[in-house]
Structure formats: C-alpha cells, structure tokens
XYZ file of C-alpha atoms in Angstrom:
442
model
C 17.351 10.779 -6.517
C 14.789 10.989 -9.150
C 13.759 7.798 -10.943
C 11.712 7.003 -13.940
C 8.690 4.469 -13.876
C 8.811 1.731 -16.563
C 8.308 3.164 -20.104
C 4.812 3.099 -21.400
C 3.732 2.337 -24.983
C 5.281 4.683 -27.579
C 4.179 8.259 -27.260
C 2.589 9.916 -30.353
C 5.134 11.436 -32.570
C 3.917 15.094 -32.059
C 4.006 14.666 -28.248
C 7.633 13.256 -28.457
C 8.587 15.945 -30.835
C 7.298 18.676 -28.469
C 9.400 16.992 -25.651
C 12.555 17.090 -27.785
C 11.856 20.687 -28.892
C 11.477 21.857 -25.341
C 14.555 20.019 -24.284
C 16.519 21.558 -27.237
C 15.463 25.158 -26.210
C 16.505 24.477 -22.709
C 19.960 22.836 -23.317
C 21.392 23.970 -26.770
C 21.545 27.760 -26.460
C 23.468 27.489 -23.188
C 25.830 24.815 -24.663
C 26.283 27.134 -27.879
C 27.326 30.110 -25.678
C 29.827 27.971 -23.808
C 31.261 26.611 -26.932
C 31.316 30.094 -28.446
C 33.485 31.348 -25.571
C 35.618 28.203 -25.432
C 36.486 28.365 -29.122
C 37.103 32.128 -28.829
C 39.491 31.659 -25.959
C 41.383 28.887 -27.912
C 41.995 30.697 -31.088
C 42.134 34.397 -30.012
C 45.807 33.966 -29.972
C 45.691 34.380 -33.699
C 44.559 37.775 -33.449
C 46.751 38.609 -30.621
C 49.696 37.441 -32.844
C 49.269 40.699 -34.911
C 50.748 42.741 -31.996
C 52.307 40.334 -29.578
C 54.958 38.902 -31.992
C 56.371 42.448 -32.450
C 56.152 43.474 -28.669
C 57.670 40.355 -27.430
C 60.000 39.664 -30.281
C 58.678 36.223 -30.941
C 59.302 34.421 -34.252
C 56.717 32.718 -36.403
C 58.114 29.313 -35.199
C 57.805 30.502 -31.492
C 54.224 31.447 -32.233
C 53.526 28.074 -33.975
C 54.851 26.126 -31.190
C 53.024 28.083 -28.572
C 49.715 27.798 -30.429
C 50.191 24.155 -30.810
C 51.348 23.252 -27.308
C 47.876 23.801 -26.201
C 46.922 20.447 -27.785
C 49.535 18.644 -25.952
C 47.910 19.381 -22.587
C 44.536 18.858 -24.308
C 45.296 15.391 -25.612
C 47.123 14.286 -22.384
C 44.004 14.791 -20.369
C 41.147 14.348 -23.064
C 40.104 10.824 -22.075
C 40.688 11.135 -18.324
C 38.518 14.341 -18.272
C 35.713 12.641 -20.241
C 35.759 9.715 -17.853
C 35.579 12.047 -14.808
C 32.582 13.877 -16.536
C 30.808 10.615 -16.680
C 31.695 9.934 -13.001
C 30.891 13.396 -11.672
C 28.146 14.482 -14.092
C 28.254 16.956 -16.907
C 26.810 19.868 -14.889
C 29.644 19.838 -12.374
C 32.534 18.864 -14.670
C 31.805 21.277 -17.589
C 31.404 24.092 -14.982
C 34.910 23.167 -13.495
C 36.387 23.222 -17.086
C 35.099 26.525 -17.933
C 36.034 28.308 -14.754
C 39.717 26.939 -14.891
C 40.289 27.722 -18.575
C 38.667 31.195 -18.168
C 41.152 32.243 -15.479
C 44.165 30.809 -17.327
C 43.148 32.452 -20.574
C 43.068 35.805 -18.835
C 46.333 35.201 -17.392
C 47.799 35.230 -20.829
C 48.093 38.956 -20.403
C 51.184 38.272 -18.511
C 53.159 36.463 -21.038
C 56.701 37.860 -21.434
C 58.832 35.118 -22.709
C 58.502 32.050 -24.959
C 58.719 29.671 -21.950
C 55.784 31.576 -20.170
C 53.848 31.478 -23.508
C 54.361 27.747 -23.827
C 53.473 27.059 -20.260
C 50.118 29.031 -20.291
C 49.020 27.494 -23.388
C 49.701 23.972 -22.235
C 47.849 24.617 -18.987
C 44.924 26.075 -20.949
C 44.839 22.850 -22.953
C 44.748 20.607 -19.765
C 41.981 22.926 -18.368
C 39.813 22.751 -21.441
C 40.537 18.995 -22.073
C 37.224 17.047 -22.332
C 34.969 19.893 -23.058
C 33.939 19.376 -26.706
C 33.649 15.475 -26.593
C 32.030 15.815 -23.192
C 29.263 17.930 -24.712
C 28.854 15.407 -27.624
C 28.562 12.658 -25.103
C 26.022 14.769 -23.009
C 23.935 15.005 -26.049
C 23.795 11.319 -26.623
C 22.162 11.045 -23.066
C 19.248 13.273 -24.263
C 18.654 12.738 -28.047
C 18.574 9.468 -30.047
C 20.902 9.113 -33.032
C 18.240 10.109 -35.652
C 17.617 13.515 -33.856
C 21.275 14.215 -32.777
C 22.570 15.478 -36.280
C 20.538 18.722 -35.969
C 21.425 19.224 -32.351
C 25.102 18.671 -32.996
C 24.900 21.169 -36.083
C 23.263 23.823 -33.726
C 25.877 23.166 -31.034
C 28.756 23.437 -33.563
C 27.272 26.403 -35.161
C 28.861 28.361 -32.332
C 32.181 27.646 -33.847
C 31.693 30.062 -36.837
C 29.680 32.379 -34.809
C 32.552 32.514 -32.266
C 34.900 33.074 -34.969
C 32.945 35.794 -36.656
C 32.081 37.762 -33.428
C 35.549 37.127 -32.066
C 37.054 38.634 -35.291
C 35.015 41.775 -34.853
C 35.473 41.997 -31.135
C 39.286 41.214 -31.205
C 39.968 43.682 -33.788
C 38.044 46.430 -32.115
C 39.752 45.690 -28.674
C 43.172 45.644 -30.027
C 42.941 48.897 -31.833
C 40.960 50.847 -29.272
C 42.358 49.670 -25.965
C 46.085 49.604 -27.167
C 48.038 51.401 -24.568
C 45.182 51.948 -22.141
C 46.250 51.735 -18.388
C 49.792 51.013 -19.811
C 48.690 47.476 -21.438
C 48.882 46.433 -24.962
C 45.780 45.717 -26.985
C 46.654 41.937 -27.089
C 46.729 41.919 -23.280
C 43.463 43.445 -22.964
C 42.138 41.003 -25.561
C 43.046 37.954 -23.413
C 41.480 39.402 -20.147
C 38.198 40.555 -21.982
C 37.679 37.320 -23.752
C 38.874 35.155 -20.862
C 36.858 36.146 -17.883
C 33.287 35.491 -19.359
C 34.036 31.634 -19.311
C 34.195 31.948 -15.440
C 30.622 33.405 -15.304
C 29.369 30.794 -17.865
C 30.828 27.972 -15.639
C 28.687 29.217 -12.750
C 25.563 29.296 -15.141
C 26.326 25.658 -16.216
C 26.298 24.392 -12.678
C 23.052 25.947 -11.739
C 21.062 25.656 -15.211
C 22.102 22.315 -16.769
C 20.743 18.875 -15.707
C 22.539 15.528 -16.011
C 19.757 13.128 -16.996
C 16.166 13.085 -18.381
C 14.820 12.188 -15.069
C 16.119 15.473 -13.651
C 14.615 17.709 -16.369
C 12.082 20.042 -14.554
C 10.757 21.397 -17.744
C 9.291 17.865 -18.959
C 6.272 16.199 -17.738
C 6.419 12.654 -16.277
C 5.107 11.307 -19.528
C 7.636 13.236 -21.612
C 10.551 11.945 -19.556
C 9.234 8.386 -19.895
C 8.805 8.757 -23.711
C 12.308 10.320 -24.205
C 14.045 7.604 -21.981
C 12.206 4.834 -23.734
C 13.597 6.105 -27.145
C 17.111 6.093 -25.765
C 16.506 2.598 -24.235
C 15.340 1.209 -27.421
C 18.414 2.489 -29.195
C 20.682 1.056 -26.524
C 19.142 -2.509 -26.707
C 19.955 -2.464 -30.500
C 23.618 -2.027 -29.734
C 26.272 -4.705 -29.409
C 28.086 -4.824 -26.084
C 31.969 -4.800 -25.937
C 34.661 -3.966 -23.484
C 36.450 -0.694 -23.344
C 39.494 -2.477 -24.912
C 37.451 -3.773 -27.781
C 35.916 -0.488 -28.410
C 39.233 1.380 -28.401
C 40.763 -1.201 -30.861
C 37.793 -1.018 -33.235
C 39.377 -0.062 -36.668
C 36.363 2.137 -37.474
C 37.097 4.425 -34.503
C 40.652 4.916 -35.681
C 39.609 5.460 -39.249
C 37.046 8.011 -37.936
C 39.864 9.589 -35.988
C 42.032 9.855 -39.260
C 39.128 11.575 -40.930
C 38.679 13.988 -38.084
C 42.513 14.691 -38.005
C 42.361 15.975 -41.659
C 39.390 18.122 -40.944
C 40.615 19.699 -37.844
C 44.016 20.388 -39.543
C 42.142 22.609 -42.075
C 40.165 24.269 -39.325
C 42.941 25.412 -37.311
C 45.218 26.422 -40.006
C 42.311 28.929 -40.970
C 41.653 29.940 -37.285
C 45.318 30.579 -36.440
C 46.480 32.204 -39.679
C 43.409 33.886 -41.325
C 44.164 37.290 -39.773
C 47.724 37.078 -41.150
C 46.532 35.987 -44.611
C 44.215 39.041 -44.730
C 46.921 41.410 -43.465
C 49.328 39.969 -46.095
C 46.642 40.874 -48.753
C 47.262 44.633 -47.816
C 45.017 45.353 -44.995
C 46.579 46.978 -42.199
C 44.127 48.137 -39.591
C 43.070 45.462 -36.894
C 39.362 46.449 -37.061
C 39.320 46.020 -40.901
C 41.026 42.619 -40.619
C 38.398 41.697 -37.949
C 35.606 42.549 -40.229
C 36.958 40.713 -43.121
C 37.777 37.788 -40.937
C 34.207 37.506 -39.881
C 32.717 37.182 -43.470
C 33.729 33.604 -44.052
C 32.553 32.506 -40.568
C 29.084 34.269 -41.091
C 28.794 32.142 -44.231
C 29.812 29.015 -42.406
C 27.234 29.567 -39.502
C 24.341 29.205 -42.118
C 25.816 26.520 -44.390
C 26.707 24.107 -41.565
C 23.176 23.905 -40.263
C 21.816 23.437 -43.852
C 24.196 20.747 -44.462
C 23.487 19.096 -40.984
C 19.758 19.178 -41.665
C 20.212 17.578 -45.095
C 22.331 14.773 -43.773
C 19.930 14.129 -40.972
C 16.874 14.241 -43.368
C 18.342 11.630 -45.638
C 20.441 9.663 -43.121
C 23.530 10.075 -45.170
C 26.910 11.144 -43.871
C 29.744 9.927 -46.052
C 28.947 11.977 -49.144
C 27.971 15.092 -47.345
C 31.220 14.991 -45.487
C 33.403 14.315 -48.592
C 31.704 17.012 -50.706
C 32.229 19.529 -47.962
C 35.833 18.644 -47.714
C 36.517 18.809 -51.401
C 34.922 22.094 -51.777
C 36.891 23.343 -48.731
C 40.044 22.259 -50.451
C 39.184 24.014 -53.772
C 38.264 27.221 -52.069
C 41.634 27.204 -50.219
C 43.379 26.630 -53.331
C 41.469 29.353 -55.262
C 42.031 31.965 -52.569
C 45.731 31.075 -52.477
C 46.237 31.247 -56.317
C 44.585 34.704 -56.246
C 46.091 35.947 -52.958
C 47.399 39.090 -54.531
C 43.724 40.155 -54.866
C 41.985 40.832 -51.707
C 38.440 40.219 -52.881
C 39.325 37.009 -54.996
C 41.243 35.771 -51.897
C 38.238 36.418 -49.723
C 35.938 34.602 -52.110
C 38.255 31.601 -51.872
C 38.619 31.840 -48.028
C 34.812 32.106 -47.616
C 33.816 29.233 -49.727
C 36.706 27.052 -48.309
C 36.099 28.040 -44.635
C 32.272 27.590 -44.900
C 32.736 24.154 -46.561
C 35.253 22.841 -44.181
C 33.328 23.815 -41.080
C 30.137 22.477 -42.490
C 31.791 19.023 -42.618
C 32.103 19.049 -38.763
C 28.624 18.332 -37.626
C 28.336 15.849 -40.344
C 31.323 14.083 -39.114
C 29.930 13.834 -35.597
C 26.881 12.111 -36.870
C 29.195 9.169 -37.764
C 30.967 8.307 -34.514
C 27.911 8.838 -32.288
C 26.372 6.022 -34.303
C 29.313 3.876 -33.770
C 29.973 4.253 -29.963
C 27.365 4.459 -27.314
C 26.375 3.433 -23.677
C 27.565 4.396 -20.178
C 31.168 4.784 -21.164
C 30.724 6.268 -24.685
C 32.390 9.413 -23.392
C 35.860 7.485 -23.597
C 35.282 6.487 -27.234
C 34.178 9.913 -28.381
C 37.153 11.421 -26.525
C 39.619 8.909 -28.389
C 38.187 9.969 -31.779
C 38.556 13.653 -30.598
C 42.065 13.133 -29.303
C 43.122 11.539 -32.599
C 41.753 14.367 -34.569
C 43.182 17.242 -32.250
C 46.608 15.890 -32.756
C 46.175 17.881 -35.978
C 45.747 21.103 -33.784
C 49.389 20.649 -32.683
C 50.800 19.215 -35.906
C 49.191 21.991 -38.024
C 50.483 24.965 -36.027
C 54.062 23.616 -35.946
C 54.188 22.628 -39.664
C 52.460 25.848 -40.770
C 54.605 28.125 -38.584
C 57.812 26.300 -40.004
C 56.489 26.535 -43.598
C 55.711 30.198 -43.242
C 58.973 31.089 -41.782
C 60.795 28.977 -44.410
C 59.034 30.301 -47.407
C 58.283 33.941 -46.161
C 54.483 33.452 -47.111
C 51.453 31.285 -46.311
C 51.096 29.772 -49.839
C 52.712 26.382 -49.038
C 50.956 26.065 -45.825
C 47.549 26.484 -47.635
C 48.310 23.970 -50.227
C 49.310 21.586 -47.506
C 45.872 22.226 -45.744
C 43.919 21.676 -49.054
C 45.680 18.285 -49.610
C 44.826 17.322 -45.881
C 41.074 18.055 -46.778
C 41.060 16.038 -49.898
C 42.606 13.146 -47.842
C 39.916 13.586 -45.342
C 37.161 13.463 -47.695
C 38.448 10.217 -49.272
C 38.893 8.680 -45.942
C 35.475 9.683 -45.011
C 34.062 7.864 -48.165
C 35.917 4.756 -46.974
C 33.863 4.462 -43.800
C 31.471 1.531 -43.948
C 28.022 2.634 -45.049
C 26.347 -0.546 -44.202
C 23.410 -0.040 -41.857
C 23.716 -3.498 -40.464
C 27.204 -3.075 -39.029
C 27.244 -3.604 -35.236
C 27.040 -0.521 -33.121
C 29.842 -0.638 -30.476
C 28.871 0.075 -26.921
C 31.861 0.892 -24.902
C 31.211 -0.331 -21.344
C 33.067 0.690 -18.152
C 35.228 -2.008 -16.841
C 35.656 -2.410 -13.036
C-alpha cells in the first residue's frame, strides 16, 4: 500500500495549483461522462413516455408512480451504498453501481405491464443508489473546500449536458428506429442509452484512484502538498459521532433546501417533452431539439454561477437568486404556454437558473460535514432531497390527470423553488460555526 511521508512546509501556490489542475484533468472528465450517462438513464423515461403510454395503455398516474418509484429504491439504499463506497473504495463501488444500473436500464425495453414498469424502476433506483453523493464525497478526498465549488460545478455540468444531448439523441432514436426489428422506438431508447453505463463502469475500475497517495500522475512533492492541504482542513473541524452529525439541525435544513431544488429539477426533467408537445410540436426529433435549448444554456450558466460563488466564498444569496429566477421563469413560461417561443423563453430561463443553484448548494453541505465517514452525512442530505423525486412525480402526475394540463404542476414547482430559496437564506452564514466531522462508530 502506498503511503505518504510527513507533509513538508507549504508548497508554493503555483506548484499546488498545478497539482490540482492535473488532478482535475484526470478525474473530472471521467466523472462528468459517468454522471451524464447516469442522469440520462434516470430521466429518459420522460421521452419514452411520448410513445410508451400509448403503446402500453398506461395512464398519467401510472407513469407518475413508475417514474417516482425509482426514488424509493434509491432512498432505501442511499446511505448503505455510500458507507459501502467508503469501505470498498470509490473505484470498485462506482464501477459496480454503473454496471448494474446499465443492465437494468436496458431491460426496461421488456416492460409490458404497470407492475413490471414499477419493479424495474425500483431496481434501477437500488442499483444507482449512492452514485451522486458518492462522487461528492470522493471529491472531498482530493480537493479542499475552497477549491471544491468549481470541481462540483464542472461535475454537475454533466446534468444539463446530459439533458441536452439526451433530448437530441432520444428524439432521433424514437423517430428513426421505431418499428425496426419489431421493436418500438421507446424500446430501442432504453437499450441504446442503457448499455454505455456498463462500459463506463469498467473504465472507472481501471482509471480512477481512491486516494491522493495512489495518483500516478502526481509527483511525491505534489502528493504531500495536496494531502497537507486536506489535513489542515481536517484539523480545523470539530469531531462528533455519527449520531451527532445525523441529528445536526443544519444538515436537516440543508436537506429541506435540496428537497425544493430537486423537486423543480425533476418536474422539468420528466415533463418538459410533454410541455413542449402540448405547445403544438408533434415530431419527436423537434421536441428533442427544443428540449435541448434550456439545458445548453444551463450548462454555461451553472459553471459561471459556481465560479462566482467560489470566488467570493458566498453561497446563500447565489442559491436564493437562482431559485427565485427559476421560479419566475417557470411562471412566465406557464402564463404564456399557448405561445411556443414565449413558453420556451420561460422554460429556458427557469431551467438554467434552477440547475445553476445545484453546484452552489453542494458548496454548503461539504463545508458542514467532513472526515472519514462524511459519505454518510452527504448521503443523508441527498436522501432528504431526493424524496422530492418520488413526491414530485406522483403529485405532478395526479395534478396533470386531474386538470388535463401541466399548469397547476408548474405553479406548484415554482412555489417550491421560492421556498427553497428562502430556506437557503436561513442557513447560518457565520464562518465560525463549527464544521461537523462525522466519524465512523465501531
């Protein structure tokens, strides 16, 4: 096993910056591609819905429950999965996650009944559990908090990129492959977008490294300097038990903030193709092109917002302003839903703003929890937030079926974003607040 000698005196800033830069280039692109595929496999059911509901005679309520039951499995295994990641190492555990969810996602092509739909979505949730918080925890083992915001922004930039590319690819697959070899377009969609996760799982196993000490691209001096920076941050943290960390009110408050942000994110992800179709666009490829526009803007805005928050070391107002603008954009797009272009302006502004709030948010909990078992604390926050994934799909499916349109659901989402922004402002801004280190209990 590789070990590091005692840390030397502080490295020059330019040398340490070079070490972080090299590490970012080796780690972040692969993680971005993994998250791109992960998010695509999670939300491509929103595009498949355009054909699947008619083919299988599913109602909006059945779709809403099936889309949401993913989060039941995800939440049940979120914290255990992250604890396993800490025990077995990110390289092995993330590879396992990706291979299992890729195979299950491809198996969605065989769905025939509501029960098979529910079961596979539930199993995909179990398989993917721990991926996102696991990556957030993984980044804390390489980058100190003042460098982590940009890294998280770059990683989460895969979300809008995935949605943008997924919209284009999904629309093309469903239109051009419908009926090929006797399978519907939505069936080809699940196969073609699910199997790449299996190959990426193998890439993760061979290319990722679990610790700074194992990084072959760094010199011995660079390894010592990076580890020393993390050690200094660790020594500044207060130490508490797992129980103390999980009962910390700030963690639960951050979970409530994340709940509101995720609610808006998934309403858009699962229903945007339907909203655009209701504006009068019929062809799947055209819906895909239009769905890509808001995400292409979000891919740029979230990195700019993340850099801004990192530069000034401020998160609360960055998050709140993004949430408020997101709500305003959704309301605007809903009020002018009869006009395709006005609706697209609202959806674009709203989607870009709400997605830009996510990397800003993750700069907050990673400053609250730390240490060897921080994965459990981050997973708890992510679990509390992802309850919104299940809740939103059920409520939106029910509201859409009840009212015959998506307007009530959009107003509901806008209200949640406003609440999330207000809760974000209520998070303590005092720099002297103790940072909780969640320690493993034997």
